[in-house]
Every structure is written in C-alpha cells, then in structure tokens.
C-alpha cells in the first residue's frame, strides 16, 4: 500500500529558512499536498503540487518535487514563530483518498 | 459557508457507551471523508462518501463503527460499545469532484471531534 514518510522534528531560528522533507512510495500519485496543523485544530491546506510539476512557489512557500526519487519538500522562507506547527505531507493517486505522513513538528525559536 | 463543521468538539464517554459525531461539509462539496488521528500520528483514512453513497471503507473501520450520509449533505459517524483504543481525534474533510479544476484544491478539514474513552 501507499506509504508517506517524514522526519518527526525540525528546529529553526526565526528568520531562517525551514525545509521539511517527505518521501512517498505510490508511483501513481497525481497530487501531493502540504497541510499545517496547529494545536487542537484541524488541518489547513497550505499548498499542493501536481505530479507533472517540479516546483511551485506561493509567497514564502516553495514546493519541490522529484518524481523519480518520490521526494517532496516544503521550504518556508523567513520562518516566523507563527509557523510553529505540525506539517503533514499527503499524496493522492487515482483513488481520491489522500494518504498522510506522520507529520513534522516545526519549532521556531527566537 | 464557514467551512467544514464538526460537532461536538470534545466528547468524554465511558467504555461501552455509544457515541455519534456529526460533520457538515462545505455545501458545494460532494465528497466527504472521515479520518482518525491519534497522538503523534497523521490522519488515518476511515471511510468516504460521494453524495450519499459510501464508496470505500478502511480495514480500520471495525463492525462497531458505522457512518452515514443520508441525503448527501451532513454525515454522522457512530461508534458502538466504545473501547479505550477508540480515543482519538476524528476528522472530517470534504472535497468537490464535480469540476475538473477543483480536483487540485485538496481537501478542506474540520476542526475535529476529540473523543476520550474512560
């Protein structure tokens, strides 16, 4: 079955860039997503990328996709304390059912 | 439309009791999903509906779990004879498959119902 892997923690200093990585196994993935979850809240869609794209930029967010290696990354430029949260990578193939990773806890310190 | 609403936000129940959660999706969305999330884990798929039809169920969804979406709008998830292992956050999400472009916009999640079984 599908599997999505992420590192569990990332700690950065305020103002630095953060890079959160994700690998997935489903070669039929058509869409890949990044979601943000703050404590006690649901998941908020940050951005997505279609599988025929290599890169997508949206303000401070840059998504890179290496389809050959099944590797997805999310770069957050000028990371702020308000970016502290758990970030989930998700992929979706033809089944329309997204599969999520365990999440990366991003800690931003002054 | 204020997004996906879930009710209640929190539920504490004794082991063996039945509980029911409700989800109101975004009104234009024809697909509705239920996920379960435990501490330190990502959301795990339980089941999904397209309109009123339940199209897929995960093996995680034991016989004690049942979900309905009777008129293709809101949905309910019932857990019978709750066990301590059912303690989790239950998330609902919706999406729209009726226009090609919207398939790329992902899934809108509610804030979840946190269930604690004591």
PDB file of C-alpha atoms in Angstrom:
ATOM      1  CA  UNK A   1       0.000   0.000   0.000  1.00  0.00           C
ATOM      2  CA  UNK A   2       0.899   3.632  -0.059  1.00  0.00           C
ATOM      3  CA  UNK A   3       3.358   4.977   2.468  1.00  0.00           C
ATOM      4  CA  UNK A   4       4.398   8.523   3.249  1.00  0.00           C
ATOM      5  CA  UNK A   5       7.446   9.188   5.413  1.00  0.00           C
ATOM      6  CA  UNK A   6       8.549  12.386   7.106  1.00  0.00           C
ATOM      7  CA  UNK A   7      11.136  13.272   9.704  1.00  0.00           C
ATOM      8  CA  UNK A   8       9.434  13.979  13.015  1.00  0.00           C
ATOM      9  CA  UNK A   9      11.074  17.199  14.197  1.00  0.00           C
ATOM     10  CA  UNK A  10      12.718  20.298  12.811  1.00  0.00           C
ATOM     11  CA  UNK A  11      14.038  23.209  14.839  1.00  0.00           C
ATOM     12  CA  UNK A  12      14.989  26.517  13.212  1.00  0.00           C
ATOM     13  CA  UNK A  13      15.795  30.050  14.253  1.00  0.00           C
ATOM     14  CA  UNK A  14      13.352  32.822  13.477  1.00  0.00           C
ATOM     15  CA  UNK A  15      14.207  34.428  10.139  1.00  0.00           C
ATOM     16  CA  UNK A  16      15.960  31.346   8.754  1.00  0.00           C
ATOM     17  CA  UNK A  17      14.528  29.095   6.070  1.00  0.00           C
ATOM     18  CA  UNK A  18      12.913  25.796   7.005  1.00  0.00           C
ATOM     19  CA  UNK A  19      12.968  22.753   4.753  1.00  0.00           C
ATOM     20  CA  UNK A  20      10.630  19.893   5.517  1.00  0.00           C
ATOM     21  CA  UNK A  21      11.124  16.679   3.558  1.00  0.00           C
ATOM     22  CA  UNK A  22       8.798  13.866   2.616  1.00  0.00           C
ATOM     23  CA  UNK A  23       9.124  10.635   0.669  1.00  0.00           C
ATOM     24  CA  UNK A  24       6.299   8.560  -0.708  1.00  0.00           C
ATOM     25  CA  UNK A  25       6.005   5.180  -2.360  1.00  0.00           C
ATOM     26  CA  UNK A  26       2.939   5.362  -4.601  1.00  0.00           C
ATOM     27  CA  UNK A  27       4.191   5.885  -8.146  1.00  0.00           C
ATOM     28  CA  UNK A  28       0.642   6.669  -9.298  1.00  0.00           C
ATOM     29  CA  UNK A  29       0.398   9.755  -7.077  1.00  0.00           C
ATOM     30  CA  UNK A  30      -1.155  12.591  -9.036  1.00  0.00           C
ATOM     31  CA  UNK A  31      -1.381  15.297  -6.394  1.00  0.00           C
ATOM     32  CA  UNK A  32       0.835  15.984  -3.430  1.00  0.00           C
ATOM     33  CA  UNK A  33      -0.129  18.273  -0.601  1.00  0.00           C
ATOM     34  CA  UNK A  34       1.263  20.091   2.368  1.00  0.00           C
ATOM     35  CA  UNK A  35      -1.035  20.674   5.328  1.00  0.00           C
ATOM     36  CA  UNK A  36      -0.420  22.601   8.551  1.00  0.00           C
ATOM     37  CA  UNK A  37      -1.935  21.658  11.897  1.00  0.00           C
ATOM     38  CA  UNK A  38      -1.826  23.922  14.926  1.00  0.00           C
ATOM     39  CA  UNK A  39      -2.512  22.551  18.420  1.00  0.00           C
ATOM     40  CA  UNK A  40      -6.080  21.379  18.877  1.00  0.00           C
ATOM     41  CA  UNK A  41      -7.066  22.334  15.346  1.00  0.00           C
ATOM     42  CA  UNK A  42      -7.864  20.560  12.113  1.00  0.00           C
ATOM     43  CA  UNK A  43      -5.621  20.511   9.075  1.00  0.00           C
ATOM     44  CA  UNK A  44      -5.181  23.578   6.927  1.00  0.00           C
ATOM     45  CA  UNK A  45      -4.192  23.177   3.295  1.00  0.00           C
ATOM     46  CA  UNK A  46      -1.031  25.189   2.629  1.00  0.00           C
ATOM     47  CA  UNK A  47      -0.225  24.240  -0.934  1.00  0.00           C
ATOM     48  CA  UNK A  48      -0.307  21.400  -3.404  1.00  0.00           C
ATOM     49  CA  UNK A  49       1.605  20.327  -6.487  1.00  0.00           C
ATOM     50  CA  UNK A  50       0.562  18.259  -9.448  1.00  0.00           C
ATOM     51  CA  UNK A  51       2.815  15.344 -10.275  1.00  0.00           C
ATOM     52  CA  UNK A  52       3.900  16.741 -13.638  1.00  0.00           C
ATOM     53  CA  UNK A  53       5.393  19.822 -11.972  1.00  0.00           C
ATOM     54  CA  UNK A  54       8.870  20.169 -10.487  1.00  0.00           C
ATOM     55  CA  UNK A  55       8.381  23.285  -8.450  1.00  0.00           C
ATOM     56  CA  UNK A  56       5.681  25.556  -7.184  1.00  0.00           C
ATOM     57  CA  UNK A  57       6.140  28.834  -5.381  1.00  0.00           C
ATOM     58  CA  UNK A  58       3.493  30.574  -3.319  1.00  0.00           C
ATOM     59  CA  UNK A  59       4.706  33.624  -1.367  1.00  0.00           C
ATOM     60  CA  UNK A  60       7.052  32.287   1.342  1.00  0.00           C
ATOM     61  CA  UNK A  61       6.396  28.664   0.398  1.00  0.00           C
ATOM     62  CA  UNK A  62       8.320  26.706  -2.220  1.00  0.00           C
ATOM     63  CA  UNK A  63       7.457  23.118  -3.032  1.00  0.00           C
ATOM     64  CA  UNK A  64       9.956  20.930  -4.858  1.00  0.00           C
ATOM     65  CA  UNK A  65       9.026  17.575  -6.326  1.00  0.00           C
ATOM     66  CA  UNK A  66      11.476  14.929  -7.503  1.00  0.00           C
ATOM     67  CA  UNK A  67       9.157  12.392  -9.036  1.00  0.00           C
ATOM     68  CA  UNK A  68      11.965   9.976  -9.924  1.00  0.00           C
ATOM     69  CA  UNK A  69      13.029   9.721  -6.286  1.00  0.00           C
ATOM     70  CA  UNK A  70       9.477  10.210  -4.969  1.00  0.00           C
ATOM     71  CA  UNK A  71      10.701  13.063  -2.807  1.00  0.00           C
ATOM     72  CA  UNK A  72       8.750  16.172  -1.897  1.00  0.00           C
ATOM     73  CA  UNK A  73       9.963  19.146   0.089  1.00  0.00           C
ATOM     74  CA  UNK A  74       8.462  22.292   1.524  1.00  0.00           C
ATOM     75  CA  UNK A  75      10.655  25.326   2.028  1.00  0.00           C
ATOM     76  CA  UNK A  76       9.401  28.143   4.221  1.00  0.00           C
ATOM     77  CA  UNK A  77      11.365  31.342   3.743  1.00  0.00           C
ATOM     78  CA  UNK A  78      11.876  33.798   6.624  1.00  0.00           C
ATOM     79  CA  UNK A  79      10.347  31.414   9.157  1.00  0.00           C
ATOM     80  CA  UNK A  80       8.332  33.117  11.885  1.00  0.00           C
ATOM     81  CA  UNK A  81       7.220  31.936  15.320  1.00  0.00           C
ATOM     82  CA  UNK A  82       3.695  31.709  13.943  1.00  0.00           C
ATOM     83  CA  UNK A  83       4.911  28.991  11.592  1.00  0.00           C
ATOM     84  CA  UNK A  84       5.447  26.661  14.553  1.00  0.00           C
ATOM     85  CA  UNK A  85       3.080  23.771  13.941  1.00  0.00           C
ATOM     86  CA  UNK A  86       2.963  20.220  12.609  1.00  0.00           C
ATOM     87  CA  UNK A  87       3.299  19.919   8.839  1.00  0.00           C
ATOM     88  CA  UNK A  88       1.830  16.954   7.026  1.00  0.00           C
ATOM     89  CA  UNK A  89       2.750  15.711   3.625  1.00  0.00           C
ATOM     90  CA  UNK A  90      -0.025  13.869   1.768  1.00  0.00           C
ATOM     91  CA  UNK A  91      -0.321  12.171  -1.578  1.00  0.00           C
ATOM     92  CA  UNK A  92      -3.296  11.186  -3.654  1.00  0.00           C
ATOM     93  CA  UNK A  93      -3.485   8.796  -6.562  1.00  0.00           C
ATOM     94  CA  UNK A  94      -6.420   7.616  -8.584  1.00  0.00           C
ATOM     95  CA  UNK A  95      -8.388   6.558  -5.534  1.00  0.00           C
ATOM     96  CA  UNK A  96      -9.185  10.147  -4.468  1.00  0.00           C
ATOM     97  CA  UNK A  97      -8.217   9.181  -0.916  1.00  0.00           C
ATOM     98  CA  UNK A  98      -5.242  11.140   0.384  1.00  0.00           C
ATOM     99  CA  UNK A  99      -2.635   9.308   2.470  1.00  0.00           C
ATOM    100  CA  UNK A 100      -0.833  11.330   5.109  1.00  0.00           C
ATOM    101  CA  UNK A 101       2.568  11.101   6.695  1.00  0.00           C
ATOM    102  CA  UNK A 102       3.074  11.231  10.468  1.00  0.00           C
ATOM    103  CA  UNK A 103       3.853  14.914  10.372  1.00  0.00           C
ATOM    104  CA  UNK A 104       6.923  17.036  11.053  1.00  0.00           C
ATOM    105  CA  UNK A 105       6.825  19.198  14.140  1.00  0.00           C
ATOM    106  CA  UNK A 106       8.409  22.551  13.281  1.00  0.00           C
ATOM    107  CA  UNK A 107       9.736  24.519  16.238  1.00  0.00           C
ATOM    108  CA  UNK A 108      10.782  28.112  15.588  1.00  0.00           C
ATOM    109  CA  UNK A 109      12.863  29.744  18.286  1.00  0.00           C
ATOM    110  CA  UNK A 110      13.932  33.381  18.614  1.00  0.00           C
TER     111      UNK A 110
ATOM    112  CA  UNK B   1     -20.320  28.970   4.109  1.00  0.00           C
ATOM    113  CA  UNK B   2     -17.944  28.795   7.047  1.00  0.00           C
ATOM    114  CA  UNK B   3     -16.130  25.626   6.020  1.00  0.00           C
ATOM    115  CA  UNK B   4     -16.426  22.132   7.429  1.00  0.00           C
ATOM    116  CA  UNK B   5     -18.134  21.969  10.813  1.00  0.00           C
ATOM    117  CA  UNK B   6     -17.866  19.144  13.289  1.00  0.00           C
ATOM    118  CA  UNK B   7     -19.890  18.583  16.404  1.00  0.00           C
ATOM    119  CA  UNK B   8     -19.165  18.107  19.225  1.00  0.00           C
ATOM    120  CA  UNK B   9     -15.617  19.435  19.585  1.00  0.00           C
ATOM    121  CA  UNK B  10     -14.978  17.204  22.573  1.00  0.00           C
ATOM    122  CA  UNK B  11     -16.640  14.067  23.860  1.00  0.00           C
ATOM    123  CA  UNK B  12     -15.825  12.120  27.004  1.00  0.00           C
ATOM    124  CA  UNK B  13     -17.592   8.811  27.339  1.00  0.00           C
ATOM    125  CA  UNK B  14     -17.426   5.712  29.455  1.00  0.00           C
ATOM    126  CA  UNK B  15     -16.191   2.496  27.951  1.00  0.00           C
ATOM    127  CA  UNK B  16     -19.051   0.530  26.451  1.00  0.00           C
ATOM    128  CA  UNK B  17     -21.209   3.544  25.613  1.00  0.00           C
ATOM    129  CA  UNK B  18     -22.204   4.546  22.098  1.00  0.00           C
ATOM    130  CA  UNK B  19     -21.217   7.898  20.637  1.00  0.00           C
ATOM    131  CA  UNK B  20     -22.223   9.750  17.487  1.00  0.00           C
ATOM    132  CA  UNK B  21     -20.393  12.568  15.770  1.00  0.00           C
ATOM    133  CA  UNK B  22     -21.685  14.889  13.099  1.00  0.00           C
ATOM    134  CA  UNK B  23     -19.967  16.557  10.179  1.00  0.00           C
ATOM    135  CA  UNK B  24     -21.373  19.315   7.980  1.00  0.00           C
ATOM    136  CA  UNK B  25     -19.230  19.672   4.856  1.00  0.00           C
ATOM    137  CA  UNK B  26     -18.895  22.669   2.567  1.00  0.00           C
ATOM    138  CA  UNK B  27     -22.254  22.775   0.851  1.00  0.00           C
ATOM    139  CA  UNK B  28     -20.970  22.515  -2.737  1.00  0.00           C
ATOM    140  CA  UNK B  29     -18.725  19.554  -1.928  1.00  0.00           C
ATOM    141  CA  UNK B  30     -19.984  16.153  -2.971  1.00  0.00           C
ATOM    142  CA  UNK B  31     -17.256  14.067  -1.333  1.00  0.00           C
ATOM    143  CA  UNK B  32     -16.949  13.624   2.415  1.00  0.00           C
ATOM    144  CA  UNK B  33     -14.193  11.804   4.282  1.00  0.00           C
ATOM    145  CA  UNK B  34     -13.706  10.581   7.835  1.00  0.00           C
ATOM    146  CA  UNK B  35     -10.215  10.231   9.279  1.00  0.00           C
ATOM    147  CA  UNK B  36      -8.918   9.282  12.700  1.00  0.00           C
ATOM    148  CA  UNK B  37      -5.825  10.848  14.218  1.00  0.00           C
ATOM    149  CA  UNK B  38      -4.058   9.631  17.343  1.00  0.00           C
ATOM    150  CA  UNK B  39      -1.317  11.468  19.183  1.00  0.00           C
ATOM    151  CA  UNK B  40       1.878  11.713  17.190  1.00  0.00           C
ATOM    152  CA  UNK B  41       0.335  10.224  14.068  1.00  0.00           C
ATOM    153  CA  UNK B  42      -1.016  11.553  10.844  1.00  0.00           C
ATOM    154  CA  UNK B  43      -4.664  11.221   9.895  1.00  0.00           C
ATOM    155  CA  UNK B  44      -5.681   7.664   9.005  1.00  0.00           C
ATOM    156  CA  UNK B  45      -8.442   7.145   6.482  1.00  0.00           C
ATOM    157  CA  UNK B  46     -11.658   5.550   7.749  1.00  0.00           C
ATOM    158  CA  UNK B  47     -14.297   5.967   5.053  1.00  0.00           C
ATOM    159  CA  UNK B  48     -15.598   8.272   2.345  1.00  0.00           C
ATOM    160  CA  UNK B  49     -18.821   9.181   0.610  1.00  0.00           C
ATOM    161  CA  UNK B  50     -19.637  10.546  -2.782  1.00  0.00           C
ATOM    162  CA  UNK B  51     -23.009  12.163  -2.336  1.00  0.00           C
ATOM    163  CA  UNK B  52     -24.952   9.646  -0.235  1.00  0.00           C
ATOM    164  CA  UNK B  53     -23.028   6.563  -1.388  1.00  0.00           C
ATOM    165  CA  UNK B  54     -20.345   5.156   0.891  1.00  0.00           C
ATOM    166  CA  UNK B  55     -17.681   4.238  -1.645  1.00  0.00           C
ATOM    167  CA  UNK B  56     -14.852   2.913   0.459  1.00  0.00           C
ATOM    168  CA  UNK B  57     -14.168   1.770   3.996  1.00  0.00           C
ATOM    169  CA  UNK B  58     -10.803   1.164   5.598  1.00  0.00           C
ATOM    170  CA  UNK B  59      -9.963  -2.051   7.410  1.00  0.00           C
ATOM    171  CA  UNK B  60      -9.563   0.249  10.426  1.00  0.00           C
ATOM    172  CA  UNK B  61     -13.343   0.646  10.430  1.00  0.00           C
ATOM    173  CA  UNK B  62     -14.442  -2.255  12.610  1.00  0.00           C
ATOM    174  CA  UNK B  63     -18.017  -3.502  12.860  1.00  0.00           C
ATOM    175  CA  UNK B  64     -18.535  -1.179  15.807  1.00  0.00           C
ATOM    176  CA  UNK B  65     -18.150   1.832  13.511  1.00  0.00           C
ATOM    177  CA  UNK B  66     -20.849   2.972  11.132  1.00  0.00           C
ATOM    178  CA  UNK B  67     -21.106   6.083   9.016  1.00  0.00           C
ATOM    179  CA  UNK B  68     -24.000   7.545   7.103  1.00  0.00           C
ATOM    180  CA  UNK B  69     -24.661  10.431   4.795  1.00  0.00           C
ATOM    181  CA  UNK B  70     -28.382  10.046   4.217  1.00  0.00           C
ATOM    182  CA  UNK B  71     -29.132  12.990   1.947  1.00  0.00           C
ATOM    183  CA  UNK B  72     -25.685  13.604   0.597  1.00  0.00           C
ATOM    184  CA  UNK B  73     -25.165  16.588   2.874  1.00  0.00           C
ATOM    185  CA  UNK B  74     -24.150  16.105   6.530  1.00  0.00           C
ATOM    186  CA  UNK B  75     -22.679  12.852   7.780  1.00  0.00           C
ATOM    187  CA  UNK B  76     -22.672  11.003  11.083  1.00  0.00           C
ATOM    188  CA  UNK B  77     -20.086   8.603  12.450  1.00  0.00           C
ATOM    189  CA  UNK B  78     -21.278   6.289  15.214  1.00  0.00           C
ATOM    190  CA  UNK B  79     -19.085   4.149  17.427  1.00  0.00           C
ATOM    191  CA  UNK B  80     -20.852   1.435  19.373  1.00  0.00           C
ATOM    192  CA  UNK B  81     -19.534  -0.135  22.573  1.00  0.00           C
ATOM    193  CA  UNK B  82     -16.608   2.263  22.756  1.00  0.00           C
ATOM    194  CA  UNK B  83     -13.202   0.998  23.847  1.00  0.00           C
ATOM    195  CA  UNK B  84     -10.246   2.935  25.251  1.00  0.00           C
ATOM    196  CA  UNK B  85      -8.420   2.358  21.975  1.00  0.00           C
ATOM    197  CA  UNK B  86     -11.079   4.456  20.232  1.00  0.00           C
ATOM    198  CA  UNK B  87      -9.767   7.570  21.975  1.00  0.00           C
ATOM    199  CA  UNK B  88      -8.574   9.838  19.178  1.00  0.00           C
ATOM    200  CA  UNK B  89      -9.369  12.931  17.165  1.00  0.00           C
ATOM    201  CA  UNK B  90     -11.952  12.206  14.487  1.00  0.00           C
ATOM    202  CA  UNK B  91     -11.552  14.472  11.489  1.00  0.00           C
ATOM    203  CA  UNK B  92     -13.972  15.124   8.693  1.00  0.00           C
ATOM    204  CA  UNK B  93     -12.972  16.544   5.329  1.00  0.00           C
ATOM    205  CA  UNK B  94     -14.807  17.419   2.157  1.00  0.00           C
ATOM    206  CA  UNK B  95     -13.887  17.966  -1.472  1.00  0.00           C
ATOM    207  CA  UNK B  96     -15.551  18.687  -4.776  1.00  0.00           C
ATOM    208  CA  UNK B  97     -15.156  16.356  -7.740  1.00  0.00           C
ATOM    209  CA  UNK B  98     -17.726  17.985  -9.967  1.00  0.00           C
ATOM    210  CA  UNK B  99     -15.389  20.362 -11.778  1.00  0.00           C
ATOM    211  CA  UNK B 100     -12.029  19.305 -13.180  1.00  0.00           C
ATOM    212  CA  UNK B 101     -10.078  22.243 -11.798  1.00  0.00           C
ATOM    213  CA  UNK B 102     -11.206  21.776  -8.250  1.00  0.00           C
ATOM    214  CA  UNK B 103      -9.617  18.329  -8.004  1.00  0.00           C
ATOM    215  CA  UNK B 104      -6.342  20.103  -7.375  1.00  0.00           C
ATOM    216  CA  UNK B 105      -7.532  22.158  -4.444  1.00  0.00           C
ATOM    217  CA  UNK B 106      -7.194  19.476  -1.854  1.00  0.00           C
ATOM    218  CA  UNK B 107      -9.458  18.627   0.956  1.00  0.00           C
ATOM    219  CA  UNK B 108     -10.953  21.007   3.490  1.00  0.00           C
ATOM    220  CA  UNK B 109     -10.848  19.697   7.033  1.00  0.00           C
ATOM    221  CA  UNK B 110     -12.989  20.469  10.013  1.00  0.00           C
ATOM    222  CA  UNK B 111     -11.544  21.133  13.466  1.00  0.00           C
ATOM    223  CA  UNK B 112     -12.273  17.581  14.555  1.00  0.00           C
ATOM    224  CA  UNK B 113     -14.036  15.850  17.420  1.00  0.00           C
ATOM    225  CA  UNK B 114     -11.736  14.718  20.206  1.00  0.00           C
ATOM    226  CA  UNK B 115     -13.035  11.523  21.787  1.00  0.00           C
ATOM    227  CA  UNK B 116     -11.816  10.358  25.177  1.00  0.00           C
ATOM    228  CA  UNK B 117     -12.998   6.959  26.390  1.00  0.00           C
ATOM    229  CA  UNK B 118     -12.560   6.450  30.136  1.00  0.00           C
TER     230      UNK B 118
END
